[in-house]
Coordinates of C-alpha atoms in Angstrom, one line a residue:
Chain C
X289 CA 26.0 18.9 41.0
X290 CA 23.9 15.9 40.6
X291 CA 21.9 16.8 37.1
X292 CA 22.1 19.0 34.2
X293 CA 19.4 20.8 32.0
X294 CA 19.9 21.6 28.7
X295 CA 18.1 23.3 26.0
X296 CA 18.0 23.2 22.2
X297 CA 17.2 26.4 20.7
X298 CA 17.7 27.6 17.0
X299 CA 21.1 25.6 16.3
X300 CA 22.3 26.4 19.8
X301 CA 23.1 24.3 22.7
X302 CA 22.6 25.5 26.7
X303 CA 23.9 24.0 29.8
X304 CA 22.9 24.3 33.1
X305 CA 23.9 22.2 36.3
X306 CA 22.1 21.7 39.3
X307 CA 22.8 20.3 42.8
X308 CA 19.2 19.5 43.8
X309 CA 17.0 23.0 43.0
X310 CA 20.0 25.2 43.2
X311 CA 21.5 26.4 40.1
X312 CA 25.1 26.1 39.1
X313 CA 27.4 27.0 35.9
X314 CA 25.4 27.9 32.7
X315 CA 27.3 26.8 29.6
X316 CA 26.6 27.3 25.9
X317 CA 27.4 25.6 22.8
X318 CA 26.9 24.9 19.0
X319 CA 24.9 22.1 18.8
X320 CA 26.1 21.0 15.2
X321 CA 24.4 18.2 12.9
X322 CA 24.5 16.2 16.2
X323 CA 23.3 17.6 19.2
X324 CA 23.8 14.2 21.3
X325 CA 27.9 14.4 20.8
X326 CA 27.6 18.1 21.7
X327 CA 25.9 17.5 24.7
X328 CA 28.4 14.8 25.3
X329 CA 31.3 16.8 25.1
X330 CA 29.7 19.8 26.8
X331 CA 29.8 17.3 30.5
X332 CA 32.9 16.8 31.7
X333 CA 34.4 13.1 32.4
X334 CA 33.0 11.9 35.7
X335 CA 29.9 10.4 37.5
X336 CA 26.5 9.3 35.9
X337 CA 24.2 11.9 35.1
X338 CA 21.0 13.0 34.6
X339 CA 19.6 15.7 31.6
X340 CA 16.2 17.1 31.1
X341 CA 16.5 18.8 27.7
X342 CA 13.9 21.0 26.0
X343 CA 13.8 21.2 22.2
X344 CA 15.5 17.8 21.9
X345 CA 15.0 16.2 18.3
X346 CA 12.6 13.6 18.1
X347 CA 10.8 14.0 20.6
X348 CA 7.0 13.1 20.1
X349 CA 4.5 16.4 21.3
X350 CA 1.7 15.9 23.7
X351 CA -1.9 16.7 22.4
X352 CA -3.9 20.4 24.2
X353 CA -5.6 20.5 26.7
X354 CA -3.1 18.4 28.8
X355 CA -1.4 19.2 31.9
X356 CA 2.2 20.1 31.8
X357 CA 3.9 16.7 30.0
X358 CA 6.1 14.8 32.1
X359 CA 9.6 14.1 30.3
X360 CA 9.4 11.5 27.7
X361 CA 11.1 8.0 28.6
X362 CA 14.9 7.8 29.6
X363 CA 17.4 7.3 26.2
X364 CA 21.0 6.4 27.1
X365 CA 23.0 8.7 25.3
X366 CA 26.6 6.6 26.6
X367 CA 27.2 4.3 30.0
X368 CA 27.1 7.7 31.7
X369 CA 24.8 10.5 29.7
X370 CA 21.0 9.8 30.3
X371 CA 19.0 11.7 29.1
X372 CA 15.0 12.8 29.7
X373 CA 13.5 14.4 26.7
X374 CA 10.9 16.8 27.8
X375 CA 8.3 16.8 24.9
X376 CA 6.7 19.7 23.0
X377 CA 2.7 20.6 22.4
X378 CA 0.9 19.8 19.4
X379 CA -3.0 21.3 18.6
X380 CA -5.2 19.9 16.0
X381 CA -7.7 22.6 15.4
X382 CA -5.9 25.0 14.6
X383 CA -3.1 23.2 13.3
X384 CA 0.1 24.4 16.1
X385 CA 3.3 23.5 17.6
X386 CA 5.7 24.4 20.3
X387 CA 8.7 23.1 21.5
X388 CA 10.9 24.2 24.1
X389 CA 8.6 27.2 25.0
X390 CA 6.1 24.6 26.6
X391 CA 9.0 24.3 29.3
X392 CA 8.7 27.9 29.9
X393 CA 5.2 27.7 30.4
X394 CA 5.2 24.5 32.6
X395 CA 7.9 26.5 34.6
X396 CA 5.3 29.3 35.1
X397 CA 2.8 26.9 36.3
X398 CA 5.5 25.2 38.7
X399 CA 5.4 28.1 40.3
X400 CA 1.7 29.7 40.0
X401 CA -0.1 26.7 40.4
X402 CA -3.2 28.5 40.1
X403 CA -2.7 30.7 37.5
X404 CA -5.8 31.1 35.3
X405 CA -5.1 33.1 32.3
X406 CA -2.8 34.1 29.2
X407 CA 1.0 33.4 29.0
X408 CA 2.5 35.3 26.1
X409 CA 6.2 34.2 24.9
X410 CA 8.0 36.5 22.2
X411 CA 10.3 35.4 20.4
X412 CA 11.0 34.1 16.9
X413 CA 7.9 32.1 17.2
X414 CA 5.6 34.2 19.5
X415 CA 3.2 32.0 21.6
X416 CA 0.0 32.7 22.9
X417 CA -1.7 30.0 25.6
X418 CA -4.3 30.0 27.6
X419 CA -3.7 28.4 31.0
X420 CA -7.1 26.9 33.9
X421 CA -6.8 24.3 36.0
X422 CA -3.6 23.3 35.7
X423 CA -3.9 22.5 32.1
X424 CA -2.7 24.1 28.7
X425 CA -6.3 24.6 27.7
X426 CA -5.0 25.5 23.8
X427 CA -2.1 27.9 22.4
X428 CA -1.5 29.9 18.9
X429 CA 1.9 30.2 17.7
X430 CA 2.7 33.8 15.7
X431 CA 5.9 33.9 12.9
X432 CA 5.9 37.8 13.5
X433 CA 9.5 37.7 15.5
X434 CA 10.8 36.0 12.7
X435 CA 9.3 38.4 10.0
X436 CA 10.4 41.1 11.8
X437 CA 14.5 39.7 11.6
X438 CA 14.0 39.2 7.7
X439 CA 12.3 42.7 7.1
X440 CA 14.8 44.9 9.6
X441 CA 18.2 42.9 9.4
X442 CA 20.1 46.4 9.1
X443 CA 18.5 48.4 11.6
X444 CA 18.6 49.1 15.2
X445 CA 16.1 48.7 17.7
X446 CA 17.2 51.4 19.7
X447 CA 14.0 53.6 19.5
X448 CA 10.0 53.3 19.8
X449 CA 8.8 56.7 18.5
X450 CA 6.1 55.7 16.3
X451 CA 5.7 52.3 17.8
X452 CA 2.3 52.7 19.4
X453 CA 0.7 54.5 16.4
X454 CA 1.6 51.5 14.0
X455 CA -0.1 48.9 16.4
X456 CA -2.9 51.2 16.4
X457 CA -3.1 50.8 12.7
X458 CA -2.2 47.6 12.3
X459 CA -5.0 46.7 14.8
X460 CA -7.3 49.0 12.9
X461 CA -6.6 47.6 9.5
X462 CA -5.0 44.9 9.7
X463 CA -5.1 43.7 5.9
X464 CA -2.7 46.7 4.9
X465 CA 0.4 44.8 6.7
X466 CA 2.0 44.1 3.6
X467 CA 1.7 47.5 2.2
X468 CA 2.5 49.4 5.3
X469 CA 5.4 47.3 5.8
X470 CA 6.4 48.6 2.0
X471 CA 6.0 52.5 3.0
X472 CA 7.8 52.0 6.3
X473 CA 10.4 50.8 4.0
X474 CA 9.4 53.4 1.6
X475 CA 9.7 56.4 3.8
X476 CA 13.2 55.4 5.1
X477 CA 14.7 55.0 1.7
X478 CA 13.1 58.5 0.9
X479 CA 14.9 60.1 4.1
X480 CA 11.7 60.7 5.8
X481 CA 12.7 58.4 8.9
X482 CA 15.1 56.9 10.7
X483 CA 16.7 53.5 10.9
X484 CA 15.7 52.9 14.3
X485 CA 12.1 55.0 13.8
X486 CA 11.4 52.4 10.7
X487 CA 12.3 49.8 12.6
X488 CA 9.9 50.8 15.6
X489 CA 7.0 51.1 13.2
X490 CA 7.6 48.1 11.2
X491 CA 7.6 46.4 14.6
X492 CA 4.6 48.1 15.4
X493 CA 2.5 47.3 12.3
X494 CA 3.8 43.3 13.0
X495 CA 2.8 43.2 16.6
X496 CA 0.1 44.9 16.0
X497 CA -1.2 42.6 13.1
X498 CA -0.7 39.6 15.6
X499 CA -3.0 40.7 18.4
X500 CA -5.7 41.4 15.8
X501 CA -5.4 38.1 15.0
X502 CA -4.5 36.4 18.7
X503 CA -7.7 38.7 20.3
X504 CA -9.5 36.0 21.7
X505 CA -6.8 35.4 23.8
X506 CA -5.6 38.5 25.8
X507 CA -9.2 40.2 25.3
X508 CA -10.4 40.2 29.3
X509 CA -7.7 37.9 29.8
X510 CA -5.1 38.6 32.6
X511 CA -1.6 38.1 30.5
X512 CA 1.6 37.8 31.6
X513 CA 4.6 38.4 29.5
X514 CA 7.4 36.0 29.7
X515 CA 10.4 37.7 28.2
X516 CA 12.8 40.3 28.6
X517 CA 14.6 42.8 26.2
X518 CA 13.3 45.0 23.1
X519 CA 10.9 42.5 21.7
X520 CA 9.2 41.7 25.2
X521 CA 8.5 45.2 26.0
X522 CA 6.7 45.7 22.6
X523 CA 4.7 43.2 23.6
X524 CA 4.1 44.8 26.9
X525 CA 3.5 48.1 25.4
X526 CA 1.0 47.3 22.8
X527 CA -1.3 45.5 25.3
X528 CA -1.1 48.7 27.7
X529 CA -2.3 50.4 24.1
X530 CA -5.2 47.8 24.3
X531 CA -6.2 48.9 28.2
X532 CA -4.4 45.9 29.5
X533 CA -2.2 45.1 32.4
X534 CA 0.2 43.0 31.4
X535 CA 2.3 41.0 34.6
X536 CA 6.0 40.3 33.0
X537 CA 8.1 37.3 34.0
X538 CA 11.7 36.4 33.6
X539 CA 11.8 33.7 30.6
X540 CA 14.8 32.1 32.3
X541 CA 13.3 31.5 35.4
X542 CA 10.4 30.0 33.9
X543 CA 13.2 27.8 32.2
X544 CA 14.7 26.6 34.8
X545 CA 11.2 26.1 37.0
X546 CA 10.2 23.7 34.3
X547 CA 13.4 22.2 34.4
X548 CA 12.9 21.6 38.3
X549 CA 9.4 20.7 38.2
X550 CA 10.4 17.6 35.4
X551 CA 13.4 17.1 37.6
X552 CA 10.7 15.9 40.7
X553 CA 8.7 14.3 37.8
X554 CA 11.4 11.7 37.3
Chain X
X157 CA 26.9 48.1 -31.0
X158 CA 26.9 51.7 -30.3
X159 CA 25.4 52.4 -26.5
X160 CA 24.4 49.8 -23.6
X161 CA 21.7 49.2 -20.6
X162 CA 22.4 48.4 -17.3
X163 CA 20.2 47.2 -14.5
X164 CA 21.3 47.5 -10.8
X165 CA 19.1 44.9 -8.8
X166 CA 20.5 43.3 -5.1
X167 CA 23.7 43.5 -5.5
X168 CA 23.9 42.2 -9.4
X169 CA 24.9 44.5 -12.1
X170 CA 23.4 43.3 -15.8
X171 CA 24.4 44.6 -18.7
X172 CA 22.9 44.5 -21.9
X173 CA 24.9 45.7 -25.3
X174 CA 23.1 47.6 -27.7
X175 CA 23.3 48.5 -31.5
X176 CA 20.4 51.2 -32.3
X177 CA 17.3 49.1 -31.1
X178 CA 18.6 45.7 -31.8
X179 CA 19.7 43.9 -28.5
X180 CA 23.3 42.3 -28.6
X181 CA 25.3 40.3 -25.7
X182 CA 23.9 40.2 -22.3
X183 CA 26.2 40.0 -19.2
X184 CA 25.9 39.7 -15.3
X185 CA 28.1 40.0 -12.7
X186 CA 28.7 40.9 -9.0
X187 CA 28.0 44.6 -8.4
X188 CA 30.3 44.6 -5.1
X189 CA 31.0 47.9 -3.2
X190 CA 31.4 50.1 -6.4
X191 CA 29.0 49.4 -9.0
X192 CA 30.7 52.3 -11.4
X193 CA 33.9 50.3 -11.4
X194 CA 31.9 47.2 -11.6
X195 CA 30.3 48.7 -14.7
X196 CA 33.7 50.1 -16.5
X197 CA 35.5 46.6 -15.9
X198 CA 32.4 44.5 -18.0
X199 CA 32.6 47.3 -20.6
X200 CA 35.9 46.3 -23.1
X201 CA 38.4 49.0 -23.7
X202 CA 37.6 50.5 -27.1
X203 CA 35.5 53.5 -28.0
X204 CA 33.2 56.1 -25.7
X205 CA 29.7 54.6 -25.0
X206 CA 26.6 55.8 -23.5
X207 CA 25.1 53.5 -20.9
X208 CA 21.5 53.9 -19.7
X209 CA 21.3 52.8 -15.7
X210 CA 18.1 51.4 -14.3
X211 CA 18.3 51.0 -10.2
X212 CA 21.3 52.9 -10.1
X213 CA 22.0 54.7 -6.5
X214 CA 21.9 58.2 -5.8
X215 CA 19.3 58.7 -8.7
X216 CA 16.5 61.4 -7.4
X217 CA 13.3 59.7 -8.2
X218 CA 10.6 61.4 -9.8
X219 CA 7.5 62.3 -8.1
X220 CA 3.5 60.2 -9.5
X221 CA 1.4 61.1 -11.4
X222 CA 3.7 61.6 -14.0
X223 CA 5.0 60.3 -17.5
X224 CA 7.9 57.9 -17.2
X225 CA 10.8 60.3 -16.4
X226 CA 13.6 60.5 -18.9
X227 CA 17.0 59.9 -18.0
X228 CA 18.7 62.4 -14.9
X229 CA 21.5 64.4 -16.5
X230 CA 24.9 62.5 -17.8
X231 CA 27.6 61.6 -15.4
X232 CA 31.4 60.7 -16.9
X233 CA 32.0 57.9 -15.1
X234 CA 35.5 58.4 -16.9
X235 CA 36.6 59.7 -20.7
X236 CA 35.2 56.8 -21.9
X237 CA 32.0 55.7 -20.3
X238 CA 29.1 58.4 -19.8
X239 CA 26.3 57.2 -17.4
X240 CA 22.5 58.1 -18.2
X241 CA 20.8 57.1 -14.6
X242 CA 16.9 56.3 -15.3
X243 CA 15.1 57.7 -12.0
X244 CA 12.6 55.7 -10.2
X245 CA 9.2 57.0 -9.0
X246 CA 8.3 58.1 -5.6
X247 CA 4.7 58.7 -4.0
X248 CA 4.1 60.9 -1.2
X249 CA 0.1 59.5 0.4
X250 CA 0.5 56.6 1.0
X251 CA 4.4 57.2 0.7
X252 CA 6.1 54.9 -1.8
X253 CA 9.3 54.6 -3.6
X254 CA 10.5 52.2 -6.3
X255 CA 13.6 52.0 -8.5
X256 CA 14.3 49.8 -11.2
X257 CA 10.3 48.7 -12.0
X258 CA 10.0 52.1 -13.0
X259 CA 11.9 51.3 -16.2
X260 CA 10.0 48.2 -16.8
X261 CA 6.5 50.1 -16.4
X262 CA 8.1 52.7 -19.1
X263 CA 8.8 49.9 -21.5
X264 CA 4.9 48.9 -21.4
X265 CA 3.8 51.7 -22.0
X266 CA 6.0 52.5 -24.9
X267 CA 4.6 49.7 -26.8
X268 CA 1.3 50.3 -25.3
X269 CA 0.9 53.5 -25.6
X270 CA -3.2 54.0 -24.7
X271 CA -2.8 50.9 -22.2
X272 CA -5.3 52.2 -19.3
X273 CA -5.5 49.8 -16.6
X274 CA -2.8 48.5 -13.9
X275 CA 0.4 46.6 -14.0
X276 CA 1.5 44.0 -11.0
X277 CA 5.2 43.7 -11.2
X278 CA 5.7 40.1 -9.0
X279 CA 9.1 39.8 -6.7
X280 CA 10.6 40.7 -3.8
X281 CA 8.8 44.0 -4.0
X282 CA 6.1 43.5 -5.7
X283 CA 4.8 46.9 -7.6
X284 CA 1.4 47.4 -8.6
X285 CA 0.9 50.5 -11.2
X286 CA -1.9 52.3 -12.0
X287 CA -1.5 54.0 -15.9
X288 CA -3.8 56.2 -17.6
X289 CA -3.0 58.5 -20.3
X290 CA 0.6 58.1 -20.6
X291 CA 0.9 58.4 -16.9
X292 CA 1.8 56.3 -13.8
X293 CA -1.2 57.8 -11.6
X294 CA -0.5 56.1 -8.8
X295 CA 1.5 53.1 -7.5
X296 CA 1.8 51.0 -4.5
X297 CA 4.4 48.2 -3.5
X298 CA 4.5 45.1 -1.1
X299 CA 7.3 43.0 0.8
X300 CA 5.4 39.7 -0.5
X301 CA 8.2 38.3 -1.9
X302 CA 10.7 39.1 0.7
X303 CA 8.5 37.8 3.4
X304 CA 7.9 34.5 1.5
X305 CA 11.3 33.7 0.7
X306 CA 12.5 34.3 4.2
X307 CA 9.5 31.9 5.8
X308 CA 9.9 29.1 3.3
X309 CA 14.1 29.7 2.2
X310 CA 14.5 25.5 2.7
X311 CA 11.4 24.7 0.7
X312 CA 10.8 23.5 -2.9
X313 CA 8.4 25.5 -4.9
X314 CA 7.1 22.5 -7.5
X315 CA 3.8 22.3 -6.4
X316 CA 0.8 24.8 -6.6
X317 CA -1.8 22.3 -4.4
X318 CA -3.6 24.2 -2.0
X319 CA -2.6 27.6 -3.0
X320 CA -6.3 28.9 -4.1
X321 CA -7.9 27.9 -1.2
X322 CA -5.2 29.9 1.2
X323 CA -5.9 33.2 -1.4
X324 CA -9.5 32.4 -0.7
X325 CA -8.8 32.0 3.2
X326 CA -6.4 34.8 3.4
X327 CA -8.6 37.2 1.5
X328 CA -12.0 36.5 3.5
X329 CA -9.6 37.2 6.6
X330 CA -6.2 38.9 6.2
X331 CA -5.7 39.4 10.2
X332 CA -5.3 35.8 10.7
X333 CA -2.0 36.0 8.4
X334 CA 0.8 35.5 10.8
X335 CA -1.3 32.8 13.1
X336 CA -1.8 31.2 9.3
X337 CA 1.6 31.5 8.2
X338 CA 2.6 29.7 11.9
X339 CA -0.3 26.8 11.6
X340 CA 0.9 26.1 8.1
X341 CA 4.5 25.4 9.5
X342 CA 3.0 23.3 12.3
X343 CA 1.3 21.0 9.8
X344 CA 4.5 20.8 8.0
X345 CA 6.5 19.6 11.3
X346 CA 3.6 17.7 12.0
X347 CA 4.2 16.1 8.6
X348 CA 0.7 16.4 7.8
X349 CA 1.6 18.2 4.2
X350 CA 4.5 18.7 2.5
X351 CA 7.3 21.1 1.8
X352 CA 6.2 22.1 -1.7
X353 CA 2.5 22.4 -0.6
X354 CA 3.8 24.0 2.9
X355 CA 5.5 26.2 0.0
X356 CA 2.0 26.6 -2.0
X357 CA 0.2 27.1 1.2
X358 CA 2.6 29.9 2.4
X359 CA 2.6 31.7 -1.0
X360 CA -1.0 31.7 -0.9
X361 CA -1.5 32.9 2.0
X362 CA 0.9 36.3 1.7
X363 CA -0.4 36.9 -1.7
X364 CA -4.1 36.6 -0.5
X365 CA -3.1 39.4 2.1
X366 CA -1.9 41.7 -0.5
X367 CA -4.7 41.2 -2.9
X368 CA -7.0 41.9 0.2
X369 CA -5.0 45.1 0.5
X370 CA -4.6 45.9 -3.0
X371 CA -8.0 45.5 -4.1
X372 CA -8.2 49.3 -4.6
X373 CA -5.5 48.5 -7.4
X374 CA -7.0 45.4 -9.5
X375 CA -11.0 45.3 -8.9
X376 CA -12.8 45.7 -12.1
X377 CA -9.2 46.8 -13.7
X378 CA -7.7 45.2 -16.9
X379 CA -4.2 43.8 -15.0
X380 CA -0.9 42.5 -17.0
X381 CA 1.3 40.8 -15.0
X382 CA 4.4 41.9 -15.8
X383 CA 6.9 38.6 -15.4
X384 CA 7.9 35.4 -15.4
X385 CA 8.0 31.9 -13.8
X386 CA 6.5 30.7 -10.3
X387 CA 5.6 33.8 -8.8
X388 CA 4.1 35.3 -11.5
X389 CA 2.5 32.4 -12.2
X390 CA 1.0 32.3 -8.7
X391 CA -0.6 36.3 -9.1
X392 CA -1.7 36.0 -12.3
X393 CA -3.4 32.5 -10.5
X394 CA -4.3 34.1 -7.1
X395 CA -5.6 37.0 -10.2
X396 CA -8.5 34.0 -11.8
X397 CA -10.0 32.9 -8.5
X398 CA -11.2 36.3 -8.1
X399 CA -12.9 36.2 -11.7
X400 CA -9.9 38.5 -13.6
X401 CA -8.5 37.2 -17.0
X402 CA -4.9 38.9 -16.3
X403 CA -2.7 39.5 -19.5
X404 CA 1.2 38.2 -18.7
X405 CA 4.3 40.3 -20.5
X406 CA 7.7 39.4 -20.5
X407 CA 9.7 41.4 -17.8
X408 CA 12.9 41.3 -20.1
X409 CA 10.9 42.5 -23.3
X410 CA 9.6 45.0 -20.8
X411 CA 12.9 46.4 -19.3
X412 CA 14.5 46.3 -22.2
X413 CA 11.7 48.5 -24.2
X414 CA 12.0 50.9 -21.5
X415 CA 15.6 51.5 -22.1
X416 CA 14.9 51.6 -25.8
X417 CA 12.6 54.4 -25.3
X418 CA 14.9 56.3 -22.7
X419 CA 17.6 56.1 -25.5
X420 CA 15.2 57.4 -27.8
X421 CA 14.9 60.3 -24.9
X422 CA 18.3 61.5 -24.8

């Protein structure tokens, strides 16, 4: 192998080395108080190398509507650890900021140059942006993966019975969040639900609350969803609710594309 | 003293000591796995005792509009110690349940007996009450608190800058909340504000939601806030910019005249 990539995600350190565009072993770690000395250890003794990291500390964000940033100047970690920051996206009006998902979505454009559209990224920090030209036009960052943990730390997300009726309401009236939220609690504690079924509909009433809000940017917009697993398909399944399409893409691959595309940036 | 109170909130069992209405030693400690045995070990060794139980599990709740239920028939917990559980309240449309509120809402209204007009209980849940007549006719609760102290866990609560304005924002338009919520984080990484006014920012925002979606509850009402410190302080706030003059109580005085008057009951 002849670089790494790495990325920094919620406390959490991942590897991944490359020989040219092919990848090889994935590795993750803790990243600790100090991510640097992680990264460090994580690369075993040998010859120089290269890292593009995502999500790296410190790394100053590059203002909307901007292409894809290049990585941010090259930092010397140790004689043999360099390592290319790639940095996030900041928005002034409204007030936003991502980090390591703008890799994904530089990743996406890597490899659909002319993609003219919406990306949407669940997560913890769900990401809507709005792709033309080449450019991030302008993006909206959601906190309703990370409401949902709080609210249903208990319960399993096995089940979506119920899911679809609570985005309908939520996108209906979407100032009753708070309370539904409470009676979707309510009615589980009372026995007149499931774990699982609560869960579904307090996902519901969240996801459905957030494309209320983020309308202007799937409405007649061709989306694709980059993401996999329970959360993802929510996603996916409340936009079909909406009469939408929705394309879904693996968020790894869009990873490591962005990772690639920064690596030719160098 | 001759009989005690306890209150069963997350995971803490407080325990108050009694002698005919006058209010003795208080003492807390961790509920754990058994809150019965929890109870029997703060209670010394000496003679039988009747202990009235606020939040305790198990207890059937009583179903609105109703008076505030008396105590469910007496459990031994052992030769010694018989329990009194207080029931909480439970609402079928929109469906509802709380627990240990219920005792605080019954010690307003035994001292006010012709209040007429609502009660806002601030916390994690926060419980809004409608009474009339000796009844609760109606209540509703909202996740407010437990969504605001798991977006802002990290983050000092001094300041109250900015909060009016995000009740005024988040009340002309609740279905922005989550893209809000995610801005006002942004700004905070951004370090264009603070974390206290991130804090107030945040708070103002959730509680503007809920008085959006309570409105039914307070609008040309007489409210008492029912509580103490900065989140009360914050409703009864969030309260004035919409042109109320909210009474505050004490939420000890409260809980502790309900269990007065269920002792009264038995």
């Amino acid at each position: 192998m002849d670089w790494a990539a790495a990325e920094l995600v919620t406390g959490e350190l991942r590897l991944w080395l490359f020989r040219g565009d092919a990848q090889g072993a994935a590795i993750t770690a803790p990243a600790g108080d100090d991510p640097a000395a992680a990264l460090r250890a994580m690369l075993a003794p040998g010859a120089a190398i290269d890292v593009i990291a995502s999500g790296w500390p410190g790394s100053a964000p590059v203002r909307v509507p901007c292409p894809p940033p290049p990585p941010l100047p090259a930092l010397a970690l140790d004689p043999r650890v360099t390592l290319h920051a790639l940095p996030g996206l900041v928005q002034d009006r409204p007030a936003d900021l991502i980090g390591a998902q703008a890799t994904r979505i530089a990743g996406h454009l890597a490899r659909h140059p002319d993609f003219d559209g919406v990306l949407c990224l669940p997560g913890q920090q769900t990401v809507w942006a709005h792709l033309s030209a080449g450019e991030v036009v302008s993006f909206r960052s959601f906190l309703t993966g990370e409401l949902l943990s709080a609210l249903t730390a208990s319960m399993p997300d096995g089940a979506s019975a119920g899911f679809a009726e609570a985005v309908q309401d939520a996108l209906s009236r979407p100032a009753g969040l708070a309370a539904e939220l409470s009676s979707a609690r309510a009615r589980l504690a009372m026995g007149l639900t499931t774990p699982p079924a609560a869960h579904a509909q307090m996902a519901g009433l969240l996801i459905g609350a957030e494309l209320a809000a983020a309308r202007p940017w799937w409405l007649g917009q061709p989306v694709t969803v980059i993401g996999h697993g329970w959360l993802a398909d929510r996603y996916a399944e409340a936009l079909v609710t909406q009469g939408l399409a929705p394309a879904m893409a693996d968020p790894t691959r869009a990873l490591l594309d962005g990772f690639r595309a920064a690596r030719r940036a160098l």
